[in-house]
Coordinates of C-alpha atoms in Angstrom, one line a residue:
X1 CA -6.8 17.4 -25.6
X2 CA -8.6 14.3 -25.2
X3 CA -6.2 11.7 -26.4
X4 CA -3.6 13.7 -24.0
X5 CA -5.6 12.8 -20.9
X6 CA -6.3 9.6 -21.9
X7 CA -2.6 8.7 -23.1
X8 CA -1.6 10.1 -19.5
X9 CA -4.2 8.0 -17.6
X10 CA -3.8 5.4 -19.4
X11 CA 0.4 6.0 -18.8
X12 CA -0.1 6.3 -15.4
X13 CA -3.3 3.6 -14.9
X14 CA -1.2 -0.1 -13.8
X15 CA 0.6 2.4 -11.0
X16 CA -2.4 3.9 -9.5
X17 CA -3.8 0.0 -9.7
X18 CA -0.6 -1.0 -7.5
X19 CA -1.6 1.9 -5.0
X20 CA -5.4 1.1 -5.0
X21 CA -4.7 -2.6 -4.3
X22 CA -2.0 -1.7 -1.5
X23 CA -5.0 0.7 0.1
X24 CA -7.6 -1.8 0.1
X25 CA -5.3 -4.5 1.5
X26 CA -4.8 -2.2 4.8
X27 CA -8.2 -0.6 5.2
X28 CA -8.5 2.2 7.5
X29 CA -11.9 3.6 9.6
X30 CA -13.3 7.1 10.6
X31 CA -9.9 9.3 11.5
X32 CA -7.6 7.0 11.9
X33 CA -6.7 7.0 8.2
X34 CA -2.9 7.4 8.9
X35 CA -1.2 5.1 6.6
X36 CA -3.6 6.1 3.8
X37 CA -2.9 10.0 4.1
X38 CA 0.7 9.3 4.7
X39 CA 0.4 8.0 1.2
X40 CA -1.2 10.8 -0.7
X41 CA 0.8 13.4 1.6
X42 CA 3.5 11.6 0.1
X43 CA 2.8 11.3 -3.3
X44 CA 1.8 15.0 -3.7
X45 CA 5.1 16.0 -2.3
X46 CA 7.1 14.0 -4.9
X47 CA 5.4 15.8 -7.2
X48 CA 6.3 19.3 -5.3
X49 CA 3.0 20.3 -4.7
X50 CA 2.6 21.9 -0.9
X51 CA 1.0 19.8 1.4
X52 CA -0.9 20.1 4.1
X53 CA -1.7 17.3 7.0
X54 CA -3.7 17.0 9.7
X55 CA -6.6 18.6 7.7
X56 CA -9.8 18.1 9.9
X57 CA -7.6 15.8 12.0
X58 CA -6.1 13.2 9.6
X59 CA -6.7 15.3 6.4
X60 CA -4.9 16.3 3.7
X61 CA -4.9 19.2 1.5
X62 CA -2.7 19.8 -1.8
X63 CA -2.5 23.0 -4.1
X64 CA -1.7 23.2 -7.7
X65 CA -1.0 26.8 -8.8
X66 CA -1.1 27.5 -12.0
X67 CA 0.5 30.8 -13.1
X68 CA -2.2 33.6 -14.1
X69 CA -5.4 31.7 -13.1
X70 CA -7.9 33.4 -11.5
X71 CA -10.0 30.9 -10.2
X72 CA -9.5 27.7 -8.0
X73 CA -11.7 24.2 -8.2
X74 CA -11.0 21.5 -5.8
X75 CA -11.7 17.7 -5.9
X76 CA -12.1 15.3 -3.4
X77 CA -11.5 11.7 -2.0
X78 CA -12.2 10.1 0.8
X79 CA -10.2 7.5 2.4
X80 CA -11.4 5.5 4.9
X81 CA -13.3 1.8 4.9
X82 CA -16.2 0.1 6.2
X83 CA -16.4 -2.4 9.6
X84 CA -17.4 -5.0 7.4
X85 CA -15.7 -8.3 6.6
X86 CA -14.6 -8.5 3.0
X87 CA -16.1 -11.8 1.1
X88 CA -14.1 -11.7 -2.0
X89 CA -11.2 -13.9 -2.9
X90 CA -8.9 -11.3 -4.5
X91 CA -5.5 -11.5 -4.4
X92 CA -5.9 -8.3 -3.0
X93 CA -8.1 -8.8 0.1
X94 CA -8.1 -7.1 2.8
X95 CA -5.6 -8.2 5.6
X96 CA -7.7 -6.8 8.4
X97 CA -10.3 -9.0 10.0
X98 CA -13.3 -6.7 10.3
X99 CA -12.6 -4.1 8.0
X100 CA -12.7 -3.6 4.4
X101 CA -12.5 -1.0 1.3
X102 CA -16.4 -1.9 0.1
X103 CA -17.5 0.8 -1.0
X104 CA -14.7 2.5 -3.2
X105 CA -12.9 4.9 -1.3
X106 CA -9.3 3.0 -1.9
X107 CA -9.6 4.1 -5.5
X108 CA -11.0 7.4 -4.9
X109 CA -7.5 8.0 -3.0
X110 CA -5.6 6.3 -5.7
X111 CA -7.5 8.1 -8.5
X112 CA -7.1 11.8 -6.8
X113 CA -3.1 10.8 -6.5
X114 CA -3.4 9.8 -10.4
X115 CA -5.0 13.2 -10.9
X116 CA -2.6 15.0 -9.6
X117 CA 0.6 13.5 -11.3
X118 CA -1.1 14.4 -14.3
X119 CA -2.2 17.5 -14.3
X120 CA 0.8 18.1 -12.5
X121 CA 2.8 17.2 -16.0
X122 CA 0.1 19.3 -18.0
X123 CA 0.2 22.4 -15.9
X124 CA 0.7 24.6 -19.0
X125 CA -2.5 23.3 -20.3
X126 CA -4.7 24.4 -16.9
X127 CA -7.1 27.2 -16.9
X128 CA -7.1 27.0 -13.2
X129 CA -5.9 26.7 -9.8
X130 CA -6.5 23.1 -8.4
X131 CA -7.1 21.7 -4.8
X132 CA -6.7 18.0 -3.8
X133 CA -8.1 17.0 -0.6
X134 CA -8.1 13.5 0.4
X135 CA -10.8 13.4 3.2
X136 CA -11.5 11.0 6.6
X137 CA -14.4 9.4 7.8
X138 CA -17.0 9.8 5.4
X139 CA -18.7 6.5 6.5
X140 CA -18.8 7.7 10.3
X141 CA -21.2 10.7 11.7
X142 CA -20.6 13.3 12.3
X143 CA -18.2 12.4 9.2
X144 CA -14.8 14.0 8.4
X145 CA -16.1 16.9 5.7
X146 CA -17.3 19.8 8.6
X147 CA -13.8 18.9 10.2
X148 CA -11.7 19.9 6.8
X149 CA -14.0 22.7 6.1
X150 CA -13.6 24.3 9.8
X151 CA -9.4 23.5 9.2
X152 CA -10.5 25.8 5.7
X153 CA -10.0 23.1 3.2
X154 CA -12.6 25.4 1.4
X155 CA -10.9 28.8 1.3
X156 CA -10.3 30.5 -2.0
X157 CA -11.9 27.3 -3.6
X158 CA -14.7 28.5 -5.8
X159 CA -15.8 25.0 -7.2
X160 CA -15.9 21.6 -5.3
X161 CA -16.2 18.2 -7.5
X162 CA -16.6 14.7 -5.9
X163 CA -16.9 11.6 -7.6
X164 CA -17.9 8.0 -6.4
X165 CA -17.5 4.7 -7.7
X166 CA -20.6 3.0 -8.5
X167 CA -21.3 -0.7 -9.9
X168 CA -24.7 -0.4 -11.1
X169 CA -23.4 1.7 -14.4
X170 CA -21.0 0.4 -16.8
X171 CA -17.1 1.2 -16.8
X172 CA -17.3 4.3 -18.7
X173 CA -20.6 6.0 -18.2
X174 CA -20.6 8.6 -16.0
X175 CA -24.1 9.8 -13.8
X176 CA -25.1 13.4 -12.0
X177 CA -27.7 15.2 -12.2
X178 CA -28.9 19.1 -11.1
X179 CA -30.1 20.1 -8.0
X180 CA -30.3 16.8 -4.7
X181 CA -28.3 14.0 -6.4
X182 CA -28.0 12.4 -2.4
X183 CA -30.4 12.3 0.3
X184 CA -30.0 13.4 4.0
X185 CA -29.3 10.4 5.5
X186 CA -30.9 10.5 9.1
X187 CA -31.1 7.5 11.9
X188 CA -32.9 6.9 15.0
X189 CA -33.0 4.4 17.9
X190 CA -36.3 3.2 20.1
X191 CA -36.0 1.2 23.2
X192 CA -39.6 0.3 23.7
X193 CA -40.1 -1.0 27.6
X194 CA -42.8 -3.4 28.7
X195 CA -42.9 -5.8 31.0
X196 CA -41.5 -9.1 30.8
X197 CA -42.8 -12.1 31.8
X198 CA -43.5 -15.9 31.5
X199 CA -44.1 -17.0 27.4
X200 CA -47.3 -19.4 29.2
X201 CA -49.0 -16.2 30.6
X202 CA -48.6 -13.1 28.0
X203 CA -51.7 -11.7 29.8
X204 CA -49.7 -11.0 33.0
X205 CA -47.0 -8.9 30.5
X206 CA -46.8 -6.2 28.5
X207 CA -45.5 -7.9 25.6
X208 CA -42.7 -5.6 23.7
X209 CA -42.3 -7.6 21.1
X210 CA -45.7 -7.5 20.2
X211 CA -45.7 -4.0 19.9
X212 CA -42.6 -3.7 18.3
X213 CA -43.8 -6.0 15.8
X214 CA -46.9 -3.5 14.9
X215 CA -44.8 -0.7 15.2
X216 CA -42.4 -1.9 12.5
X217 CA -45.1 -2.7 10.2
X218 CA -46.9 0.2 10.6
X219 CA -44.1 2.4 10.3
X220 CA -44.0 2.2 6.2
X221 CA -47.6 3.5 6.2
X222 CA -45.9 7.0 7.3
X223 CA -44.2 7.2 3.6
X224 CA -47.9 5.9 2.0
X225 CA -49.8 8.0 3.9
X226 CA -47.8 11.3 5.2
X227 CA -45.5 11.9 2.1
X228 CA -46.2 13.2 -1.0
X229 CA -46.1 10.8 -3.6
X230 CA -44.3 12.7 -5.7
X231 CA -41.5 13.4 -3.0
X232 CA -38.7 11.1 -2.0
X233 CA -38.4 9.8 1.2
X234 CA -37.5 6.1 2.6
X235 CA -37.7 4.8 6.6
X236 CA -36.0 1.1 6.9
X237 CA -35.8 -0.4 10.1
X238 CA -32.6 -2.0 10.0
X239 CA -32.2 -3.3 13.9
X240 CA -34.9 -5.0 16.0
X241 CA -33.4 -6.8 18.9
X242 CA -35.4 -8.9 22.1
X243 CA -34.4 -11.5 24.3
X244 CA -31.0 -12.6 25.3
X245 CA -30.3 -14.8 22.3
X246 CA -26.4 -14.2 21.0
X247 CA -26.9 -13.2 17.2
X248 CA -23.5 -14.9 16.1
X249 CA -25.1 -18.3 18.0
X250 CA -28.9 -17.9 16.6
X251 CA -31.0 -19.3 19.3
X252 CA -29.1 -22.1 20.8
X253 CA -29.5 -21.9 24.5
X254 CA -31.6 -19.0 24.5
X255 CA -34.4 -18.3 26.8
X256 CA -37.2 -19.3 24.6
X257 CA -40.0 -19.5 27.3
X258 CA -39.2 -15.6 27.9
X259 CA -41.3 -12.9 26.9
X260 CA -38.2 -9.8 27.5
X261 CA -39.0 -6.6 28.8
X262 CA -37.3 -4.8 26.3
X263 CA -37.4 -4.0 22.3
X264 CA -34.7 -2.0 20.6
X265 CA -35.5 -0.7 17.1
X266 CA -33.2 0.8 14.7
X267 CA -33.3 2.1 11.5
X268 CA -32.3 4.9 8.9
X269 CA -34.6 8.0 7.2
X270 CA -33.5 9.5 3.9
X271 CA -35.5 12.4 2.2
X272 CA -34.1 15.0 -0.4
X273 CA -36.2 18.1 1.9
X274 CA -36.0 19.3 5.1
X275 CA -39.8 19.7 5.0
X276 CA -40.1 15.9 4.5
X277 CA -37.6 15.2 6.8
X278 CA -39.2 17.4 9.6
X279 CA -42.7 15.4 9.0
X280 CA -41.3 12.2 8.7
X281 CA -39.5 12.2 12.2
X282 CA -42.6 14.0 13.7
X283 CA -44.9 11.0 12.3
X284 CA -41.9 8.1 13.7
X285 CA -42.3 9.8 17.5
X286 CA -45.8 10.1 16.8
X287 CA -46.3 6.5 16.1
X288 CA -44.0 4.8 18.9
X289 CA -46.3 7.4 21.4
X290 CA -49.5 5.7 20.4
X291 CA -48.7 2.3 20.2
X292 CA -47.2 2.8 23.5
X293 CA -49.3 4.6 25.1
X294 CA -52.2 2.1 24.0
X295 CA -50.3 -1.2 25.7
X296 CA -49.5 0.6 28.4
X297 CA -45.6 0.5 27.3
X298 CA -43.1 2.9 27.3
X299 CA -40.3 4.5 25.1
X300 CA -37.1 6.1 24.9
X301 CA -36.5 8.1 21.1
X302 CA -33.8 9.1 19.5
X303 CA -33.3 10.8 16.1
X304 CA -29.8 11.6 14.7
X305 CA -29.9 14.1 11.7
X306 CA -27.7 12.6 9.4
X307 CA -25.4 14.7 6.2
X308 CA -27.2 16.7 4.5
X309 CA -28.9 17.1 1.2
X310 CA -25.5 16.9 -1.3
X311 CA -26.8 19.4 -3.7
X312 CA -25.5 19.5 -7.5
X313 CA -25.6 23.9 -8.8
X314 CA -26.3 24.0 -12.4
X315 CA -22.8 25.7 -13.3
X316 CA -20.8 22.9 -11.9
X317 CA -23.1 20.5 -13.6
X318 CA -22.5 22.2 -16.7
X319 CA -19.2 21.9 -16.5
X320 CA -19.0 18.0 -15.4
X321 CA -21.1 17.2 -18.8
X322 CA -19.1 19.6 -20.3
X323 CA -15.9 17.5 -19.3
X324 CA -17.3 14.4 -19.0
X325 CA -19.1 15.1 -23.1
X326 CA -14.9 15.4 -24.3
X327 CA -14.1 12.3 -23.0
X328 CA -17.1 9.5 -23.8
X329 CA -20.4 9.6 -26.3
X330 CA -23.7 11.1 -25.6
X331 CA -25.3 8.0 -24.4
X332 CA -22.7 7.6 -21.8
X333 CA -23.7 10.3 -20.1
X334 CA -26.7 9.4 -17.8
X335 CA -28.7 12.9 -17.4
X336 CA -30.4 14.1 -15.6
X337 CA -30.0 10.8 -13.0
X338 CA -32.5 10.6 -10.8
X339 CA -31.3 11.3 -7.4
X340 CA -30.1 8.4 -4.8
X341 CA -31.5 8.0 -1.4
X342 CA -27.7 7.4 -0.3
X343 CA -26.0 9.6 2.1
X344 CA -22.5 11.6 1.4
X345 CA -21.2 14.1 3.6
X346 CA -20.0 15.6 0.3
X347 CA -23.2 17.2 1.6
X348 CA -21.5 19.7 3.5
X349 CA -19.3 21.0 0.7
X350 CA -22.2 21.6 -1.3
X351 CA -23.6 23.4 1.5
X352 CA -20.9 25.8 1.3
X353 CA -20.0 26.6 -2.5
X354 CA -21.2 25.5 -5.2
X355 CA -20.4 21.7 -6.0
X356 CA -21.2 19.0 -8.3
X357 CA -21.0 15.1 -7.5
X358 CA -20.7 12.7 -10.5
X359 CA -21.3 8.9 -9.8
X360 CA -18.6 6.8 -12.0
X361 CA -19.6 3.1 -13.8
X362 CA -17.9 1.1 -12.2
X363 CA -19.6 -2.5 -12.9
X364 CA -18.8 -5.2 -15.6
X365 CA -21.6 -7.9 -15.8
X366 CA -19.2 -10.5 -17.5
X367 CA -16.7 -10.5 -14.9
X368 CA -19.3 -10.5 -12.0
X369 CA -18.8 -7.2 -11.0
X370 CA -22.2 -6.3 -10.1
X371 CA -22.3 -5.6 -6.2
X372 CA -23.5 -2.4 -5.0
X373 CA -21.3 -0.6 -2.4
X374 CA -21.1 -1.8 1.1
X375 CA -21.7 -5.4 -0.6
X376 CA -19.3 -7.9 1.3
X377 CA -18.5 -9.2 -2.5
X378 CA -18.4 -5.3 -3.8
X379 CA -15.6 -4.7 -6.4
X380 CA -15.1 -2.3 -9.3
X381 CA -13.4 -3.0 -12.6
X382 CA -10.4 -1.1 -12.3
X383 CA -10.6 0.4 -15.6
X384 CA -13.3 2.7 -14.4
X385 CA -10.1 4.4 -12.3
X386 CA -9.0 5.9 -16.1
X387 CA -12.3 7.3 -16.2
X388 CA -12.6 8.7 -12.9
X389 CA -8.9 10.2 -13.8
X390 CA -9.5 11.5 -17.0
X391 CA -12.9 13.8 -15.6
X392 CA -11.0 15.6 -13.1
X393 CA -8.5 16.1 -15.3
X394 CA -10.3 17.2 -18.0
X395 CA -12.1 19.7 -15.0
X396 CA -8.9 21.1 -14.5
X397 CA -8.2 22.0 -18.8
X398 CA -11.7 23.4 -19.4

């Protein structure tokens, strides 16, 4: 059965290339994923499988039936881009200033379209009922997942399978692991308020900056000192904004003799518990209080729980290394992974039944391919797309 899939794949591979490339070059954000799930609405009715649109909004939802299975697994891709400009100088570049395929989700879609062409043409060989949904807004909270689930993309599914891109394995490795594989990815915003004043006389302010400053660098001692060391948990502040200076300009004609009244701070928190979570939030407001209340500043604090925990069960594990151990050797398979502090609102599926996520090599070191997702220069080898094919087929045929 092996060299079937792969013959397939490998049939079908410079085809679901065109389609990847004709995604990426008209990116797509959150819901408004139109011309993208026109595409896989359409290519799953060519192939006369009943489809389903405007899935959690801009969804779409395929099924396979197989006659005289008993069970039903579904795989998933999502389809929007990123609000990031694309550095690359591909002949397939994104066309839209500002927006960009750069994290992989143009040949999810293309590989879950692939999928389905095949196992379409090897129903007789299918031990089960299969479920294509091609997702939006996974980038964007509160992301598109809860919105297909409430439309039921999950009912009568038993199994959910996701897979993801990823440039730090090789083309033909394949990563998961058992129990968290990706973190809840939370964020927060802090306007700290003090009181502005002339840069000559600080003493006649209440310098936010200042505080900011401290509170920023003390804010890593929360992970040192509040988590245990043997848990996972990461705070970044990734936004720390003063004065009136215009960031695309630098500092040309700002105010530089101004000490500003006000400090906004931004950042992300990812844990794999919601014990840790819960502490870690508690310790962030806990922090800002004292450091405000001891310059006499004040504070504004808000904390945005972000997807949750996307949680690999043990039987849909087993059955990823079982299909992904017919299709590439032993030391291919990179298990158990340990888990990534990235965020997926694959999360929510796995909240519901069990699910497994598999990450995908995706990288090739001698043809620079080494940028990790949201990379302005992030790109995959598009051979890892027969690989990505090949273990959902092979999902389907167990």
């Amino acid at each position: 059965m092996k060299d079937i899939i792969f013959q397939q794949c490998r049939h079908h591979f410079n085809d679901i290339v065109a389609i990847r490339r004709d995604i990426h070059q008209y990116p797509e954000l959150g819901f408004d994923v139109h011309r993208t799930a026109g595409i896989a609405a359409d290519a799953l009715d060519a192939l006369g499988i009943p489809v389903k649109t405007g899935i959690g909004r801009t969804g779409v939802v395929g099924d396979l039936e197989v006659p005289g299975a008993s069970k039903r697994i579904a795989l998933r891709a999502d389809m929007d881009a990123l609000p990031i400009q694309e550095m690359t100088d591909v002949p397939y570049k994104s066309k839209i200033d500002g927006k960009a395929h750069l994290c992989g989700h143009d040949a999810h879609t293309a590989m879950l379209i692939g999928t389905a062409r095949i196992l379409s043409e090897l129903r007789s060989n299918l031990k089960t009922h299969v479920r294509f949904i091609f997702q939006p807004s996974e980038e964007a909270l509160p992301g598109g997942a809860p919105a297909m689930i409430a439309d039921g993309a999950l009912e009568d599914v038993d199994e959910i399978y996701g897979i993801h891109v990823f440039p730090l394995y090789a083309v033909g490795e394949y990563a998961t692991c058992t129990g968290p594989m990706l973190a809840q990815s939370d964020t927060f915003q802090i306007t700290l308020t003090g009181r502005g004043g002339h840069a000559a006389f600080p003493h006649l302010t209440i310098d936010p900056i200042v505080i900011g400053a401290q509170f920023v660098t003390a804010l890593q001692s929360i992970i040192s000192r509040n988590v245990n060391p043997l848990d996972s948990a990461v705070v970044s502040v990734t936004q720390l904004h003063g004065g009136d200076a215009n960031l695309q300009e630098g500092l040309a004609g700002a105010a530089l003799n101004v000490i500003p009244p006000n400090v906004l701070i931004g950042g992300t928190v990812r844990t794999l518990q919601k014990s840790v979570q819960q502490r870690v939030r508690k310790q962030i407001k806990r922090l800002i209080a004292g450091f405000s209340n001891a310059n006499e500043a004040t504070y504004t604090f808000d904390y945005q729980d972000g997807y949750p925990v996307t949680y690999n069960h043990e039987p849909c594990v087993k059955t990823a290394l079982a299909a992904a151990g017919e299709l590439v050797e032993e030391d291919s398979l990179i298990f158990p992974v340990s888990p990534i502090l990235g965020g997926e609102d694959f999360g929510y599926y796995s909240q519901e039944i069990p699910a497994c996520f598999v990450m995908v090599g995706a990288g090739n070191e001698e043809k620079g391919i080494v940028n990790m997702c949201h990379h302005p220069q992030f790109d995959i080898d598009e051979t890892c797309m027969i690989y990505g094919m090949t273990l959902f087929v092979s999902l389907a045929t167990l």
